[in-house]
mmCIF file of C-alpha atoms in Angstrom:
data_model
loop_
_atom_site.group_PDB
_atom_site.id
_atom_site.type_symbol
_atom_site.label_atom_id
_atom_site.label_comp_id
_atom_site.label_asym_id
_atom_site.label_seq_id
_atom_site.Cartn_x
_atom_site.Cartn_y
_atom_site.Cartn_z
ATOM 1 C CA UNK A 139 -10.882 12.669 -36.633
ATOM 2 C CA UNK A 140 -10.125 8.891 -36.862
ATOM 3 C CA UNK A 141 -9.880 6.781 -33.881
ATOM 4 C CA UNK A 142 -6.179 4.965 -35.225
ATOM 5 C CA UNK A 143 -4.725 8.651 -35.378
ATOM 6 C CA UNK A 144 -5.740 9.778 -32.025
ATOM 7 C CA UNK A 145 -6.354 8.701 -28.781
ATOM 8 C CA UNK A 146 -8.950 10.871 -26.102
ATOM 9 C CA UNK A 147 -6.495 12.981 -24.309
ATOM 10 C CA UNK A 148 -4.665 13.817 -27.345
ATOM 11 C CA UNK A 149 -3.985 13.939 -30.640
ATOM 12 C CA UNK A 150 -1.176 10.722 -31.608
ATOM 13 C CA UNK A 151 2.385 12.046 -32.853
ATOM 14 C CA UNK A 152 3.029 12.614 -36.206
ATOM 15 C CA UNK A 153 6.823 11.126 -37.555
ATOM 16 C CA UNK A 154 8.000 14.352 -36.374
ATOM 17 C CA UNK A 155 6.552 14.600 -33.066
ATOM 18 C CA UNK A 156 7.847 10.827 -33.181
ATOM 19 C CA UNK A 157 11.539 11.667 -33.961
ATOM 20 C CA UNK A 158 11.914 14.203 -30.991
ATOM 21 C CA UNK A 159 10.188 11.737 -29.057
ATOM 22 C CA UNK A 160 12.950 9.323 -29.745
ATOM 23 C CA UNK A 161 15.628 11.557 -29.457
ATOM 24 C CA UNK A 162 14.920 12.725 -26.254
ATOM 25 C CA UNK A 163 14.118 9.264 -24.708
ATOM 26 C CA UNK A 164 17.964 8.570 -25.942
ATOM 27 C CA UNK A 165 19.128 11.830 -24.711
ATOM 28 C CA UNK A 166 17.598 10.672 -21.298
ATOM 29 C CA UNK A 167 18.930 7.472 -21.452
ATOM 30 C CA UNK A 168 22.628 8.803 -22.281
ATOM 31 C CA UNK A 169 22.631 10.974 -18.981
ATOM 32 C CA UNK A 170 21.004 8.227 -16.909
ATOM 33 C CA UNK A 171 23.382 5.980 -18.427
ATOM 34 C CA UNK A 172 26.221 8.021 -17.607
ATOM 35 C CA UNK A 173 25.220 9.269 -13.989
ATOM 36 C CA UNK A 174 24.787 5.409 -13.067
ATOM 37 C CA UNK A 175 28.731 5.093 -14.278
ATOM 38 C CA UNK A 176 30.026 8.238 -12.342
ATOM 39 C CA UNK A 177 28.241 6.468 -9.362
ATOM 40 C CA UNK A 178 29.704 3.039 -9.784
ATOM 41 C CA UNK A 179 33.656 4.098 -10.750
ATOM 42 C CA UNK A 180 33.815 6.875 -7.513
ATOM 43 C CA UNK A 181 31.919 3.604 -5.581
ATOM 44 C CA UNK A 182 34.726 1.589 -7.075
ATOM 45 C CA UNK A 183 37.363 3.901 -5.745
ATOM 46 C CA UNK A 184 35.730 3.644 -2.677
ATOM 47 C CA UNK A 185 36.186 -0.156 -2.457
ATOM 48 C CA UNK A 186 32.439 -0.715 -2.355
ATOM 49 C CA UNK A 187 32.551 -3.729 -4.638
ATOM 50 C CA UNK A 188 35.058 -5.638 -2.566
ATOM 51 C CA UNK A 189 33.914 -9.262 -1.635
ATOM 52 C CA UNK A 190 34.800 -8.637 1.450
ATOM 53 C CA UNK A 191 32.622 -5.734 3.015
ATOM 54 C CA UNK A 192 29.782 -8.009 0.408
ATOM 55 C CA UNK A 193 30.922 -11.228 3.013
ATOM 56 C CA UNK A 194 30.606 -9.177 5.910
ATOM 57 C CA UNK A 195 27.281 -7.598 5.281
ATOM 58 C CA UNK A 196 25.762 -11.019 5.083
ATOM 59 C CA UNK A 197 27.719 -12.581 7.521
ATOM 60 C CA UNK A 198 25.512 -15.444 8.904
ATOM 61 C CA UNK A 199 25.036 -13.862 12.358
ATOM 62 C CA UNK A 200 24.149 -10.899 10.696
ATOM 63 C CA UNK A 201 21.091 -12.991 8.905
ATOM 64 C CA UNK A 202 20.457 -14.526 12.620
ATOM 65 C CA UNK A 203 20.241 -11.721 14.726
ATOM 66 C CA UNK A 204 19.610 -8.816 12.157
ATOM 67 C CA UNK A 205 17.836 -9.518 9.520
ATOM 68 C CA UNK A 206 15.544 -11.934 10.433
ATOM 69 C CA UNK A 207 14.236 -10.471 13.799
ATOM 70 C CA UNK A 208 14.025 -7.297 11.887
ATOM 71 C CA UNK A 209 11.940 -8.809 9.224
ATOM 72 C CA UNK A 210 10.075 -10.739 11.545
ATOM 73 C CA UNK A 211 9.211 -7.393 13.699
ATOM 74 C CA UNK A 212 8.291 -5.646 11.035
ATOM 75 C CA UNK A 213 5.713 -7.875 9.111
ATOM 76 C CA UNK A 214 4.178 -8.641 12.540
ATOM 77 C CA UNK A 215 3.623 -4.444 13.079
ATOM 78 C CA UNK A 216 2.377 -4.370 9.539
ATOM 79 C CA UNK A 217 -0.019 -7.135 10.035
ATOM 80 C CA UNK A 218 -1.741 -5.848 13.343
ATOM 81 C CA UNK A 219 -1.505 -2.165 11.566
ATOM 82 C CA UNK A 220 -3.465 -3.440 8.391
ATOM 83 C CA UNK A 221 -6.468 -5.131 10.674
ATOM 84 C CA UNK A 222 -6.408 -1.560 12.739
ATOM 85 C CA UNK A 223 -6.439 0.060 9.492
ATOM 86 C CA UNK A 224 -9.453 -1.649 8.147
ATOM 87 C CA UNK A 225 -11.494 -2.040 10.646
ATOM 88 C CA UNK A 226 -10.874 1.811 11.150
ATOM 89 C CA UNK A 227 -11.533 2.336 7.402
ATOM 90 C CA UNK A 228 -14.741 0.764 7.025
ATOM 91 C CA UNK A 229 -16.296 1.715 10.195
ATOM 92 C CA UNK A 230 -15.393 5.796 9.437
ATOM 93 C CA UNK A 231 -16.385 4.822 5.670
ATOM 94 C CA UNK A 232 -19.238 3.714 6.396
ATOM 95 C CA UNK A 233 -19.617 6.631 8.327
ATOM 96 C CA UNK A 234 -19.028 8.744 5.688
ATOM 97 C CA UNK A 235 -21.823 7.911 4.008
ATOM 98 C CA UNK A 236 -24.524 7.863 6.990
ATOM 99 C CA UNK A 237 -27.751 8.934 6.736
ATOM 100 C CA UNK A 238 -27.040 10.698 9.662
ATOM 101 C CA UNK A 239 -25.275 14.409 9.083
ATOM 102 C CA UNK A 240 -23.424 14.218 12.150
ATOM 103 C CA UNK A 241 -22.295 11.363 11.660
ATOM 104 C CA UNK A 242 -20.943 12.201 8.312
ATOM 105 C CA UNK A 243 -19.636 15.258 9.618
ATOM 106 C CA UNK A 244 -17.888 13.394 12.626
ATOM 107 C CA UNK A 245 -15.757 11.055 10.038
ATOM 108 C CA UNK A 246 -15.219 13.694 7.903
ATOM 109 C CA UNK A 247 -13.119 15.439 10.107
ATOM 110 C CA UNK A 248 -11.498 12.418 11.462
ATOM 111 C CA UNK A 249 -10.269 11.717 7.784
ATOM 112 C CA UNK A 250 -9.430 15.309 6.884
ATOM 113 C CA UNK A 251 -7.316 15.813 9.680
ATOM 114 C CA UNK A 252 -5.972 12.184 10.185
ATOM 115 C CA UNK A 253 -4.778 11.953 6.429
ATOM 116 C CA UNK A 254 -3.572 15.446 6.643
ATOM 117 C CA UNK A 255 -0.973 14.671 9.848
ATOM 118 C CA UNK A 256 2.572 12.875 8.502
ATOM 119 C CA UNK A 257 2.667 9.279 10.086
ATOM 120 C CA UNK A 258 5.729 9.959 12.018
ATOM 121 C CA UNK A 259 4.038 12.620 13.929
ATOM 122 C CA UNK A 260 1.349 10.021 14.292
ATOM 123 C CA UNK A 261 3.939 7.860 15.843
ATOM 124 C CA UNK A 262 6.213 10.170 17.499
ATOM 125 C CA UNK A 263 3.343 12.457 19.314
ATOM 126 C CA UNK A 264 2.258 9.815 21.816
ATOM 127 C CA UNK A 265 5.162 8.185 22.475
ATOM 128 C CA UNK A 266 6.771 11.585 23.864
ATOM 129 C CA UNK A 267 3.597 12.016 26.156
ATOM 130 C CA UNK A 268 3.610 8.820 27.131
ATOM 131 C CA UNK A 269 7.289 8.742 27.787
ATOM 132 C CA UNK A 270 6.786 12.115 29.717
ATOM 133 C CA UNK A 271 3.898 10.688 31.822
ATOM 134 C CA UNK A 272 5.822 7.929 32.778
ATOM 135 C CA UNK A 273 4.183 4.716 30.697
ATOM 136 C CA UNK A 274 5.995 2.067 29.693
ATOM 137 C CA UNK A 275 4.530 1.091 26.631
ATOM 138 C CA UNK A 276 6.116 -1.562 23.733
ATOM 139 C CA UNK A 277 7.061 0.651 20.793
ATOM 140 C CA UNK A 278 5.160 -1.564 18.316
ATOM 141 C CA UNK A 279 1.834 0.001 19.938
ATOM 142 C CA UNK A 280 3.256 3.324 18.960
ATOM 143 C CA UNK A 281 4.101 1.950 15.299
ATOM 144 C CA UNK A 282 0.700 0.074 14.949
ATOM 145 C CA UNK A 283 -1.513 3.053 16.268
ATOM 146 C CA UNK A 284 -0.205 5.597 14.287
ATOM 147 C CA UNK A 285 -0.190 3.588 11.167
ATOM 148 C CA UNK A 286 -3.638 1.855 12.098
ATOM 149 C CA UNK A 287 -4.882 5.730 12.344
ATOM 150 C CA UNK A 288 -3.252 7.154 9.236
ATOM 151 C CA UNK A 289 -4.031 4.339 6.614
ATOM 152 C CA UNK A 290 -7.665 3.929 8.433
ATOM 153 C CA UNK A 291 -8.372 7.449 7.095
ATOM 154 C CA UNK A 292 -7.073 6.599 3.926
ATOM 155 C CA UNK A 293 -8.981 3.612 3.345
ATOM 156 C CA UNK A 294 -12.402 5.538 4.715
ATOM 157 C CA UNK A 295 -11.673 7.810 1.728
ATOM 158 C CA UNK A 296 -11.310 5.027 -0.988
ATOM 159 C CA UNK A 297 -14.858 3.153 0.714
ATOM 160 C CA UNK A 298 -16.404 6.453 0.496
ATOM 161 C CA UNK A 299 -15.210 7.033 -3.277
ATOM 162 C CA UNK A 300 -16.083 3.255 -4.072
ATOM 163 C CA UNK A 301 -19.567 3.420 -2.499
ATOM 164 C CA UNK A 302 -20.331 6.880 -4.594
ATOM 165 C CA UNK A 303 -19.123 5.415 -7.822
ATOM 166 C CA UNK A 304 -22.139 3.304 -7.662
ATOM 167 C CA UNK A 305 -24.635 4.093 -9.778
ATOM 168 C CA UNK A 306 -27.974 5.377 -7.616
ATOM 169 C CA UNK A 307 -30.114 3.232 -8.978
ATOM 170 C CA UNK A 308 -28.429 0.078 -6.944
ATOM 171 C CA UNK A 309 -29.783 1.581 -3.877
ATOM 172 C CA UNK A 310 -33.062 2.524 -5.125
ATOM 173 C CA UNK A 311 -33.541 -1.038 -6.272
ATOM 174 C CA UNK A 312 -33.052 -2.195 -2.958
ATOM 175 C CA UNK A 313 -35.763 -0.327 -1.017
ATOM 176 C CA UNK A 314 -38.333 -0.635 -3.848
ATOM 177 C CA UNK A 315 -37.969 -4.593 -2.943
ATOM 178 C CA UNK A 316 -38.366 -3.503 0.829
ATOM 179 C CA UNK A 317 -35.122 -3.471 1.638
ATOM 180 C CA UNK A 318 -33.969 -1.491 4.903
ATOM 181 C CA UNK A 319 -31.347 0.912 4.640
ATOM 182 C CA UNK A 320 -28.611 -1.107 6.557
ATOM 183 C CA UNK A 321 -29.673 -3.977 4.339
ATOM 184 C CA UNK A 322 -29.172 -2.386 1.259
ATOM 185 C CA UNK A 323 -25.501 -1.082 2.333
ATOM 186 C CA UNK A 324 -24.379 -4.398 3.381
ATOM 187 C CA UNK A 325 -26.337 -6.799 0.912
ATOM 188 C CA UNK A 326 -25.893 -4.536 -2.301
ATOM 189 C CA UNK A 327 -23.677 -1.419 -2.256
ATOM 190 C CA UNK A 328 -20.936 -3.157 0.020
ATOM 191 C CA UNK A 329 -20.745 -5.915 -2.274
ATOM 192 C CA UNK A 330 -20.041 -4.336 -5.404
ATOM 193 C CA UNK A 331 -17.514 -1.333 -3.820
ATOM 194 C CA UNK A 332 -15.476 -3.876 -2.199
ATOM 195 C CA UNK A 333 -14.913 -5.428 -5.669
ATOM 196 C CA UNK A 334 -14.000 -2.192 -6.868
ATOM 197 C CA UNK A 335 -12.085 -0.456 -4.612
ATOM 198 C CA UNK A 336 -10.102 -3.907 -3.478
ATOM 199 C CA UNK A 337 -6.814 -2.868 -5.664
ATOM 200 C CA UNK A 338 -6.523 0.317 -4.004
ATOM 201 C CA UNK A 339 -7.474 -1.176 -0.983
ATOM 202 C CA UNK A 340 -4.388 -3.601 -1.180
ATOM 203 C CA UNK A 341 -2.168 -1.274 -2.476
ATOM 204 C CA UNK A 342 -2.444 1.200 0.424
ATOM 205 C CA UNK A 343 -1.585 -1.600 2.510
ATOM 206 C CA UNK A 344 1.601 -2.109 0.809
ATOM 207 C CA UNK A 345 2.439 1.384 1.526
ATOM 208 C CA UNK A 346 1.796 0.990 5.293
ATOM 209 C CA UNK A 347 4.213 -2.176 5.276
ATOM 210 C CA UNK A 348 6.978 0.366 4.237
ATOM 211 C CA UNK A 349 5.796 2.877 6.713
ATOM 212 C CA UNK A 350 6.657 0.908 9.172
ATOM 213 C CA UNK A 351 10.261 1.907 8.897
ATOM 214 C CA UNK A 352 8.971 4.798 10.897
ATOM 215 C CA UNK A 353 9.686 3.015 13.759
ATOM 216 C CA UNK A 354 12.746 3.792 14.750
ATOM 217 C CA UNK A 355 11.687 6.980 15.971
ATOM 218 C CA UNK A 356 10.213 4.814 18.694
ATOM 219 C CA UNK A 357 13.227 2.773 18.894
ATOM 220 C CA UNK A 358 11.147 -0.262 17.366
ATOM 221 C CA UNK A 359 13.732 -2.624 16.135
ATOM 222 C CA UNK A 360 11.802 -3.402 12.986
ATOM 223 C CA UNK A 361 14.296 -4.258 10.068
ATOM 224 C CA UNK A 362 15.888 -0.583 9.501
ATOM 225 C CA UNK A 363 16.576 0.262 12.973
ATOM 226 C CA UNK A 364 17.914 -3.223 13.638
ATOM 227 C CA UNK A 365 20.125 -2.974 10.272
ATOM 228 C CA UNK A 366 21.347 0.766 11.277
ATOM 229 C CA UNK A 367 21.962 -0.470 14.367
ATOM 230 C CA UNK A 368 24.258 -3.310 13.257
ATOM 231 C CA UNK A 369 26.148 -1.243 10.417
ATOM 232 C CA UNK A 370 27.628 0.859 12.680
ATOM 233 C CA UNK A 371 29.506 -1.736 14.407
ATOM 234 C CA UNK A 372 30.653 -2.967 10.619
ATOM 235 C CA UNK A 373 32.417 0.349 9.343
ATOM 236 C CA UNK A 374 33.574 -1.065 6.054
ATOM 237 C CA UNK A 375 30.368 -2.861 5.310
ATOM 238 C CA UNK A 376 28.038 0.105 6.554
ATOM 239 C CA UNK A 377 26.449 1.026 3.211
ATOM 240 C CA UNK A 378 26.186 -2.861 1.938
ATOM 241 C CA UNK A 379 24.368 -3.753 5.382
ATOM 242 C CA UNK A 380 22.118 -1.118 4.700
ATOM 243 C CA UNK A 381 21.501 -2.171 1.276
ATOM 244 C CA UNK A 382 20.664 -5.518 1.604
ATOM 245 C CA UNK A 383 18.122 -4.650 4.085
ATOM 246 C CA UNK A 384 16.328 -2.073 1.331
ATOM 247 C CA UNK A 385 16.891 -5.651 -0.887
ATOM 248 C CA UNK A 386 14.837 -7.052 1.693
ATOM 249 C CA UNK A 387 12.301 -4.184 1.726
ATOM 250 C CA UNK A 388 12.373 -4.345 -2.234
ATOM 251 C CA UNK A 389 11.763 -8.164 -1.913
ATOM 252 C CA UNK A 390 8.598 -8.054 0.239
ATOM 253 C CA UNK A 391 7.003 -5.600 -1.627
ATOM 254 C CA UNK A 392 7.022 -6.455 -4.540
ATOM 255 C CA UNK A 393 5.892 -9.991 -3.758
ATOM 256 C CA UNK A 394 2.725 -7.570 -1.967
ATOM 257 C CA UNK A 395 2.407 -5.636 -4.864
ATOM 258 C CA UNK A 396 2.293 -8.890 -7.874
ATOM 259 C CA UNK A 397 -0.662 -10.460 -5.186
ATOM 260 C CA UNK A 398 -2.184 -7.275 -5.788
ATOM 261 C CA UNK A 399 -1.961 -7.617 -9.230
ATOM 262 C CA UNK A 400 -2.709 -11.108 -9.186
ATOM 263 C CA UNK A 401 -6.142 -10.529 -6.956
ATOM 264 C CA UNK A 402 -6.671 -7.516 -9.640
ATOM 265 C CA UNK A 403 -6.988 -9.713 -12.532
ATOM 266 C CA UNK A 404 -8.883 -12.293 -11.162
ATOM 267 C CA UNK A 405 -11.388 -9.854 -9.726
ATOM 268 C CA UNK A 406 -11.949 -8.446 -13.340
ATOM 269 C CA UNK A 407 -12.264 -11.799 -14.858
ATOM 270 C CA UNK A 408 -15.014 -12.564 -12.634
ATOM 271 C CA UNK A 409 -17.119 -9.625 -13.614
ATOM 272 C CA UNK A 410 -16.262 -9.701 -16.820
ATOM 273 C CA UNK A 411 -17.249 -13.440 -17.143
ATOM 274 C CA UNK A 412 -20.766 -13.612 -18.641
ATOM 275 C CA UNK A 413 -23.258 -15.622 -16.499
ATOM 276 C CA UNK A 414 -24.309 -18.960 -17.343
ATOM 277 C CA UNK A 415 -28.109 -19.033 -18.761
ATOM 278 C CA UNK A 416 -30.449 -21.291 -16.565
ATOM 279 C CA UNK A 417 -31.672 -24.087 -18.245
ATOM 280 C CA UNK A 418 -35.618 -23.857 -18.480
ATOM 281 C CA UNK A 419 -37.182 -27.014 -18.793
ATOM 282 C CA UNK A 420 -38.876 -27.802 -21.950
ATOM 283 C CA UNK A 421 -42.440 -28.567 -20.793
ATOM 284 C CA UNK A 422 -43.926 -32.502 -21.926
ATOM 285 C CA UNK A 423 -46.399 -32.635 -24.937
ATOM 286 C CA UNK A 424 -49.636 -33.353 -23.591
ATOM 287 C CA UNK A 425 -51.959 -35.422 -25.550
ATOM 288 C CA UNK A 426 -55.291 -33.908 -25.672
ATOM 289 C CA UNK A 427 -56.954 -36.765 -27.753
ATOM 290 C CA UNK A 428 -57.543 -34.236 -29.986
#
């Protein structure tokens, strides 16, 4: 079969596979069209679109007290979560792969049953304990710990996958040349999985900024507890307040997510860039009297 007809998953449409193709995408379109309509006319009859409740929701000691702290509160838990997170990743990675089989079998079950428990239970189980027992703790703790422990499991999982994607050979290399194990983890497998497994890496990361909306079961006033908060005492701007605090959201993570890109791309370049040939010096005629 020829390669312009077809890709590897499946045979490419012919003009009639095309046509329905088309005329479903537009069929699609139509009803997406025309559910986004319904939504703004009965939001329209609602008065949703007045300038006013638009005025309110950004009123400038809204921006002062709401958004901002909120904002503020919530990168800071998502930066202290991400350096939990990875350290936690790479040392259970790491453990993963161990020589050792009870070691492996010790971070095995931490990331089976950590990525199997929902983060808000992660969150929400200690700081009921805790509240019970009688500590005072800052909710960020709660926030951080339960997204450090989550995402670290996650991110053990991608090290693990990026280290066995290597071929075997890599390793065998290294002890031929005497190499010790440790050596050859952190001087040649390391190396080369980081490079690969940095997208996903990054874009788990992303995800636990988001997560840490989770905090308000904690009370945290990260930005959608602090925006909840401050719609309810702003009735007629409740859903706009709300909104431009997902804008905010939107914003931030996207900005994460086009770095990610960004550091994707560059990454590739680099490995894809052939290496430079080392010039070899042309050795000087000698003059043997012959």
């Amino acid at each position: 079969m020829s390669n312009q007809h077809s890709t590897v998953l499946f045979d490419a449409l012919g003009p009639k596979g095309r046509r329905k193709v088309a005329l479903y995408s537009a069929l699609s379109a139509l009803v997406v069209l025309g559910a986004l309509a319904w939504a703004a006319v009965t939001l329209n009859g609602e008065g949703f679109f007045d300038q006013q409740r638009w005025v309110d929701a950004l009123d400038q000691l809204i921006v002062e007290n709401t958004y901002i702290p909120g904002l503020l509160n919530t990168l800071e838990a998502a930066g202290i979560g991400c350096v939990g997170a990875v350290v936690l990743g790479a040392l259970v990675g790491f453990g993963r792969v161990s020589r050792f089989k009870a070691v492996r079998f010790l971070a095995s079950v931490y990331v089976q049953f950590f990525r199997a428990m929902p983060v808000l239970l992660l969150i929400w189980i200690p700081f009921t304990v805790l509240n019970h027992l009688g500590t005072d703790i800052n909710g960020l703790w709660y926030v951080v710990v339960g997204l450090a422990v989550y995402n670290g499991a996650v991110l053990a999982e991608i090290l693990r996958s990026g280290v066995n994607a290597l071929p075997a050979g890599q390793a065998a290399a290294g002890h031929a040349i005497g190499l010790t194990h440790g050596q050859v983890t952190r001087l040649i497998i390391f190396p080369q999985a980081f490079r690969n497994m940095l997208p996903a890496v990054l874009a788990q990361l992303v995800v636990l900024l988001k997560d840490t909306a989770l905090g308000y079961i904690v009370t945290y006033p990260e930005l959608l507890k602090m925006s909840y908060q401050t719609a309810g005492s702003y009735p007629n701007s409740f859903l706009q307040v709300l909104l431009v605090a997902a804008t905010m959201y939107f914003v931030v993570a996207y900005a994460l997510s086009k770095v990610v890109s960004l550091i994707d791309k560059r990454m590739r370049r680099k490995v894809a860039r052939p290496a430079k040939a080392a010039a070899v010096p042309v050795a000087a005629d000698v003059d043997t009297g012959a």
